[in-house]
Tab-separated table of C-alpha atoms in Angstrom:
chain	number	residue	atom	x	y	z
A	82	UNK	CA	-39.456	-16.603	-119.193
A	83	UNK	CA	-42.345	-15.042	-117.267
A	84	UNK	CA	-41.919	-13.494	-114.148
A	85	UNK	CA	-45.459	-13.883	-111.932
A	86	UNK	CA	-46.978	-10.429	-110.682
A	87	UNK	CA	-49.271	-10.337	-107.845
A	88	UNK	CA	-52.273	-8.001	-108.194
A	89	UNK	CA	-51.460	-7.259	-104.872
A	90	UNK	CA	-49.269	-8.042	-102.210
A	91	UNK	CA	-49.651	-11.212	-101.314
A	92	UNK	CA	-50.471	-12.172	-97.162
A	93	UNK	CA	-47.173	-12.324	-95.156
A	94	UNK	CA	-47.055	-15.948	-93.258
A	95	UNK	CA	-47.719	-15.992	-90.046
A	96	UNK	CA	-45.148	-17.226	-87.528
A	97	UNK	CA	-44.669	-18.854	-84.231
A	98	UNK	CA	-43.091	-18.513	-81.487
A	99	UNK	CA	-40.443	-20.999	-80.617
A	100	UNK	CA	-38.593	-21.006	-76.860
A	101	UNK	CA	-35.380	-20.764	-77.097
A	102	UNK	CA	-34.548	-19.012	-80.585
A	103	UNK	CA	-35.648	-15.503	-82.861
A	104	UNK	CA	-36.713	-18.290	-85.819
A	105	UNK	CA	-40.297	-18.758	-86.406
A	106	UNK	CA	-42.372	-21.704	-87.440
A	107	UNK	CA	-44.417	-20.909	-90.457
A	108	UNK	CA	-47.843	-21.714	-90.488
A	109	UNK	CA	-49.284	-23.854	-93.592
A	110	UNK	CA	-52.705	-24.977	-92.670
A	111	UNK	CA	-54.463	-25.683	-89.064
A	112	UNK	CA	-56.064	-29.171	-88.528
A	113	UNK	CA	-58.131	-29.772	-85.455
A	114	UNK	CA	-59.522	-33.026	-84.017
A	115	UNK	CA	-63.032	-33.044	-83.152
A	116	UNK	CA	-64.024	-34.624	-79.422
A	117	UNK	CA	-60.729	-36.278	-78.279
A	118	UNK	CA	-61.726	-36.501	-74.762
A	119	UNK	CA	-64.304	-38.701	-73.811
A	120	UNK	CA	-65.680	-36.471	-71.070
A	121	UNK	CA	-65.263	-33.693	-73.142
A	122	UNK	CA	-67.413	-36.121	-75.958
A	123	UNK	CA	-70.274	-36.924	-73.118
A	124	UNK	CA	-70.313	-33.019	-72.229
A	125	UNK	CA	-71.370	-32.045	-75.698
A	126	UNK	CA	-73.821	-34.651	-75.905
A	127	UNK	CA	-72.408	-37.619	-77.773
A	128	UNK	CA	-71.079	-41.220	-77.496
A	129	UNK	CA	-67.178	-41.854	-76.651
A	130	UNK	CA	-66.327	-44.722	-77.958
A	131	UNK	CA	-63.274	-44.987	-80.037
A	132	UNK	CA	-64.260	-44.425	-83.365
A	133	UNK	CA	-62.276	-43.095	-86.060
A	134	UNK	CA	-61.379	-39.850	-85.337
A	135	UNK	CA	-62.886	-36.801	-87.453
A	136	UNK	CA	-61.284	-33.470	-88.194
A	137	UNK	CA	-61.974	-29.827	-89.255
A	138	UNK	CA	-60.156	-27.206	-90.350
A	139	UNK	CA	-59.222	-23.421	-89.179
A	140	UNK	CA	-57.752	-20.547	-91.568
A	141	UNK	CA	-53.920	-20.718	-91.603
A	142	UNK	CA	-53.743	-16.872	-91.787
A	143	UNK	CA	-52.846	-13.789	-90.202
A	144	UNK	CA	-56.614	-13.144	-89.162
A	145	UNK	CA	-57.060	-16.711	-87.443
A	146	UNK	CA	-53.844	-17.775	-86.096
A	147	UNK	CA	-52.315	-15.830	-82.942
A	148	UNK	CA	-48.670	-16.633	-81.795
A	149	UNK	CA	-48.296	-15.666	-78.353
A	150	UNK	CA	-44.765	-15.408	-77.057
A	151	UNK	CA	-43.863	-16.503	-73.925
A	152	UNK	CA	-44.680	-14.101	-70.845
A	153	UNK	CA	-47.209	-12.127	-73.306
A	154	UNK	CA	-50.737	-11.582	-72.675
A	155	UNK	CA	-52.631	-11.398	-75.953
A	156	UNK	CA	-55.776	-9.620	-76.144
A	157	UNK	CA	-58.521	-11.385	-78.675
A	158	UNK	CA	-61.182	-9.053	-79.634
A	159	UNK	CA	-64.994	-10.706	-78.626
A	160	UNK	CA	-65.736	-11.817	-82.068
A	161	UNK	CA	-69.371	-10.990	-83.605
A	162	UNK	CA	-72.665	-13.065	-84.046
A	163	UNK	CA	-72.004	-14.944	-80.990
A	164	UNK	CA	-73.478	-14.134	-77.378
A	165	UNK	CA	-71.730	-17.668	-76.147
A	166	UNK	CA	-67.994	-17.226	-77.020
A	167	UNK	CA	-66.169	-20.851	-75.506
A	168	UNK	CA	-62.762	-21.708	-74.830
A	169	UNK	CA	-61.318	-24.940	-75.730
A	170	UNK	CA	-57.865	-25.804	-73.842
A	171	UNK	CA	-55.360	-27.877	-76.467
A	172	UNK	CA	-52.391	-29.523	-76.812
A	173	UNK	CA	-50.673	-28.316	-80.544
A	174	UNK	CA	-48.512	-30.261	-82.483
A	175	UNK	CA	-46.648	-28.899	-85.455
A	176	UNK	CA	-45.544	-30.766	-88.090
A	177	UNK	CA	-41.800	-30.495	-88.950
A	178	UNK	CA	-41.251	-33.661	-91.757
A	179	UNK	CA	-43.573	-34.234	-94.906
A	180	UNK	CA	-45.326	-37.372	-94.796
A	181	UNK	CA	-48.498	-39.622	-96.269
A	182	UNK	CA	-49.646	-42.373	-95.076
A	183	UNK	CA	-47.749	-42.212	-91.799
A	184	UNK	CA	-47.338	-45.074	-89.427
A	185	UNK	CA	-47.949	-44.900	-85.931
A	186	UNK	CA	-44.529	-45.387	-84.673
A	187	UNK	CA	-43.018	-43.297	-87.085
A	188	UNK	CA	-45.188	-40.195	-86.157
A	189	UNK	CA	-42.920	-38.724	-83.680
A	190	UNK	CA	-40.711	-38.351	-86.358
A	191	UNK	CA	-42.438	-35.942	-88.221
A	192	UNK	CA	-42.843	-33.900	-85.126
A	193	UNK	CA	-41.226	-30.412	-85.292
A	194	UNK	CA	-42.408	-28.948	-81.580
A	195	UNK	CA	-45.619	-28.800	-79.438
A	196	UNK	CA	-47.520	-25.732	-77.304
A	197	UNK	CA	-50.350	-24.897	-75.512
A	198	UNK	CA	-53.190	-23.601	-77.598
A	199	UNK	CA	-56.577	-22.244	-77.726
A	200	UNK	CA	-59.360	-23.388	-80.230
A	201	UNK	CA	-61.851	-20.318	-79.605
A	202	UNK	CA	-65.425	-21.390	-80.358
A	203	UNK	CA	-68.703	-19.345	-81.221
A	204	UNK	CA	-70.677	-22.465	-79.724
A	205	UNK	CA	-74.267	-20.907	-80.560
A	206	UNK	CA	-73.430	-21.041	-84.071
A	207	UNK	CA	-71.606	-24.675	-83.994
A	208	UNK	CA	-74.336	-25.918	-82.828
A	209	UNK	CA	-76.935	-24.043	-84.809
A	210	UNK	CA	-74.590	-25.096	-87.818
A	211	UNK	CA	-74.951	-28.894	-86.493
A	212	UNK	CA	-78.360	-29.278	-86.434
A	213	UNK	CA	-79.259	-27.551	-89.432
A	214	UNK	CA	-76.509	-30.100	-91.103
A	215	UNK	CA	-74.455	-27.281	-92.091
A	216	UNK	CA	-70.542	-27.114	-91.959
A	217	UNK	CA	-69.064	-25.415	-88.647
A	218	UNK	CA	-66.786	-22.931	-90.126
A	219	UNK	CA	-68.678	-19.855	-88.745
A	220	UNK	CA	-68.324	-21.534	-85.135
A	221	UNK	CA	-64.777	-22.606	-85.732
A	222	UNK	CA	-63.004	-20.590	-88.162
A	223	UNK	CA	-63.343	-16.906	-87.634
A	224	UNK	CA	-60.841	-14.413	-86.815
A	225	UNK	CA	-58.440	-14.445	-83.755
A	226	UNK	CA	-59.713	-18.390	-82.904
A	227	UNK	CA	-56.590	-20.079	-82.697
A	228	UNK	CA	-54.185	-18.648	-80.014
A	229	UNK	CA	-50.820	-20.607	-79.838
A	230	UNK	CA	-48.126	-20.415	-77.514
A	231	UNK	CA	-44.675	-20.755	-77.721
A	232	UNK	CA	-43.353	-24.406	-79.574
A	233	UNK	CA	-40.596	-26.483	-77.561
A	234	UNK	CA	-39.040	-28.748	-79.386
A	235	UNK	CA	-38.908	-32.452	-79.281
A	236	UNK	CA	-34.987	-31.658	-79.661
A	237	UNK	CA	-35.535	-30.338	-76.637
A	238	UNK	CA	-37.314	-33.150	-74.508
A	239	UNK	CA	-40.693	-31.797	-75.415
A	240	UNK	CA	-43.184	-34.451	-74.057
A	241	UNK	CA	-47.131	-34.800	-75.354
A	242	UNK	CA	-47.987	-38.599	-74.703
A	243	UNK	CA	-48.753	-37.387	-70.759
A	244	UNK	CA	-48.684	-34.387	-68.830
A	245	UNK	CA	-51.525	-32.564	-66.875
A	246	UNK	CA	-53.195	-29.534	-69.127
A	247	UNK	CA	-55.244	-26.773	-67.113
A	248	UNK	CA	-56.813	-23.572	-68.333
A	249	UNK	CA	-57.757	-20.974	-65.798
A	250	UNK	CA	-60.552	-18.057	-66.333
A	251	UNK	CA	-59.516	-15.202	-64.124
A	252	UNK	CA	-57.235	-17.388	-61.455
A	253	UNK	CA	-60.164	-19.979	-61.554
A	254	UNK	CA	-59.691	-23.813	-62.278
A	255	UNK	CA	-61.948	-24.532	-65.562
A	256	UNK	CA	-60.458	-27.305	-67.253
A	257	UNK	CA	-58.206	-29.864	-65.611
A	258	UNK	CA	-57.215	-33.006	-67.375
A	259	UNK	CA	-54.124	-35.410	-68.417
A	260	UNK	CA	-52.931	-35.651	-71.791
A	261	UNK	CA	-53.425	-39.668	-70.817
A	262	UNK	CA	-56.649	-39.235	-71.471
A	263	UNK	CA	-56.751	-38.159	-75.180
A	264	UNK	CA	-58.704	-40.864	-76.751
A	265	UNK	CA	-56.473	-41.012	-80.028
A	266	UNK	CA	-52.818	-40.697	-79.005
A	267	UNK	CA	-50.699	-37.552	-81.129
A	268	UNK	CA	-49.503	-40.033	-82.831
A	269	UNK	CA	-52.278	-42.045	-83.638
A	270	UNK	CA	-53.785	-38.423	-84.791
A	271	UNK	CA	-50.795	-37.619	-87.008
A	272	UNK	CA	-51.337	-41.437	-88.569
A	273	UNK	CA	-54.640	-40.740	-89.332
A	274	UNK	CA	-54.787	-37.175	-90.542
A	275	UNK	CA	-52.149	-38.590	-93.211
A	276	UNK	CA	-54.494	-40.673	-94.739
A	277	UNK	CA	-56.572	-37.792	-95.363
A	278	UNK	CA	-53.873	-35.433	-96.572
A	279	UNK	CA	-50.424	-34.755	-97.416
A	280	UNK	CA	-48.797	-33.745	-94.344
A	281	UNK	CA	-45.923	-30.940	-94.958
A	282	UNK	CA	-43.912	-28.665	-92.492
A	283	UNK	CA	-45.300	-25.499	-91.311
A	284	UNK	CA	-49.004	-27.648	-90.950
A	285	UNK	CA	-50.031	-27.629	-86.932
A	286	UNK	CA	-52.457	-29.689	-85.090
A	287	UNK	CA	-54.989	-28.962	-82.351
A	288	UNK	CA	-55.413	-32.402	-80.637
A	289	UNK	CA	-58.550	-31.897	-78.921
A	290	UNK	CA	-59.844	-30.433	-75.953
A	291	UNK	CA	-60.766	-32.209	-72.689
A	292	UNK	CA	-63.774	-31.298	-70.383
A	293	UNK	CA	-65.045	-28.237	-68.755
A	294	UNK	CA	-65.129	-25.878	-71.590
A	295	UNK	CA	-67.339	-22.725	-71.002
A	296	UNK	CA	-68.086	-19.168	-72.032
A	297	UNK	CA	-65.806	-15.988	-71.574
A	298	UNK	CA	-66.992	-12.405	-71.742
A	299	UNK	CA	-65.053	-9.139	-72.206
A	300	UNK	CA	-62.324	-8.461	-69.729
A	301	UNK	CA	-61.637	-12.260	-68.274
A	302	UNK	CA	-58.069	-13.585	-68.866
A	303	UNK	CA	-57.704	-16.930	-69.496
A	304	UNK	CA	-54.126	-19.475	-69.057
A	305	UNK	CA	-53.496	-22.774	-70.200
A	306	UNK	CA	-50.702	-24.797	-69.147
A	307	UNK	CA	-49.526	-27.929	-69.734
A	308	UNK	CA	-46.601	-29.752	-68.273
A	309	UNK	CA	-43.504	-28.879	-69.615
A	310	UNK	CA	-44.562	-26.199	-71.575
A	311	UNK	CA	-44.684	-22.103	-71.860
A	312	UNK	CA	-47.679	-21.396	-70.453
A	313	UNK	CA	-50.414	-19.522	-72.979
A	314	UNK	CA	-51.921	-16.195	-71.626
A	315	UNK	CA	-54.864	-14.221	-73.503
A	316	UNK	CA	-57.462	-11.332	-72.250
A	317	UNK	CA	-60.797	-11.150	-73.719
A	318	UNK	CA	-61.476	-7.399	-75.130
């Protein structure tokens, strides 16, 4: 029988933080959910109503995903190409039970944890990207754009149907919304992302980010926090 050989080593998975124990969560593939606020929705320029909700992808790798532990401040290096470099405050769910085709009330089932995270935007090229019809990867999926904090649980009485979720810029209020006001519930998200694909453990979910996001330059610190949660700490370098 054949034994497979690498041509090289092969990437090491990357791993989260969880409170409470030295196991990590292994990372499979990042999903985000595009425009899941409706102020956030009106703020970019587009219509909230509640239609089917649309998703994009970021790298599940080393590169992209940063686990912050709790009490650590994480520096992300100002990526290139990009002279308007946005923060996007998030809710993550990660997936803990395979599943297709998903009902609604059996979501929270498949629920392994949730943090705070970070989807880190180069918004001049998003939106360049947009209008030229092009695909957003080069505003979404770059290196060090996916900061996420520690996971609690829903063993543990981990809540994400309601709680408030802030991000501050230097001790500054920027964002400062409910997770009431997602338009597609986490587990209306989790439904319909498992239409689309196989859901399997180690896969995580940014839920969307409500409104107020903005630009960050080298040497501002930014915090979310959401209720219930380890708070997520980063420094722009």
């Amino acid at each position: 029988m054949d034994t497979m050989h690498f041509a090289f080593p092969p990437p090491q998975t990357v791993g989260l933080h969880i409170q409470g124990s030295n196991a990590r969560f292994p990372v499979r593939r990042v999903y985000c959910v595009g425009r899941n606020y409706a102020a956030h929705a009106r703020e970019m320029g587009f219509d909230p109503d509640r239609e089917p909700p649309f998703f994009f992808c970021k790298p599940g790798d080393a590169a992209s995903v940063v686990p912050v532990a709790q009490g650590e401040v994480r520096e992300l290096p100002y990526p290139p190409q990009t002279g308007n470099y946005h923060f996007e405050a998030e809710l993550v769910v990660a997936i803990g039970k395979p599943g297709r085709d998903i009902a609604v009330a059996d979501a929270v089932q498949h629920i392994f944890g949730v943090a705070a995270g970070l989807d880190m935007t180069r918004r001049d090229l998003q939106i360049r990207m947009r209008e030229q019809g092009r695909p957003w990867e080069v505003g979404k999926a770059f290196d060090y754009s996916a900061p996420i904090g520690p996971l609690r649980l829903c063993s543990d009485g981990a809540v994400f149907d309601r709680g408030a979720l802030t991000l501050e810029v230097d001790g500054k209020l920027r964002q400062n919304s409910d997770l009431t006001h997602l338009i597609w519930s986490v587990s209306e998200v989790i439904a319909n992302l498992s239409t689309l694909f196989a859901l399997e453990p180690g896969d995580v979910i940014f839920t969307g980010t409500p409104e107020g996001v903005g630009a960050v330059v080298p040497g501002q610190a930014l915090t979310v926090r959401i209720d219930g949660l380890a708070p997520l700490a980063v420094k722009i370098v």
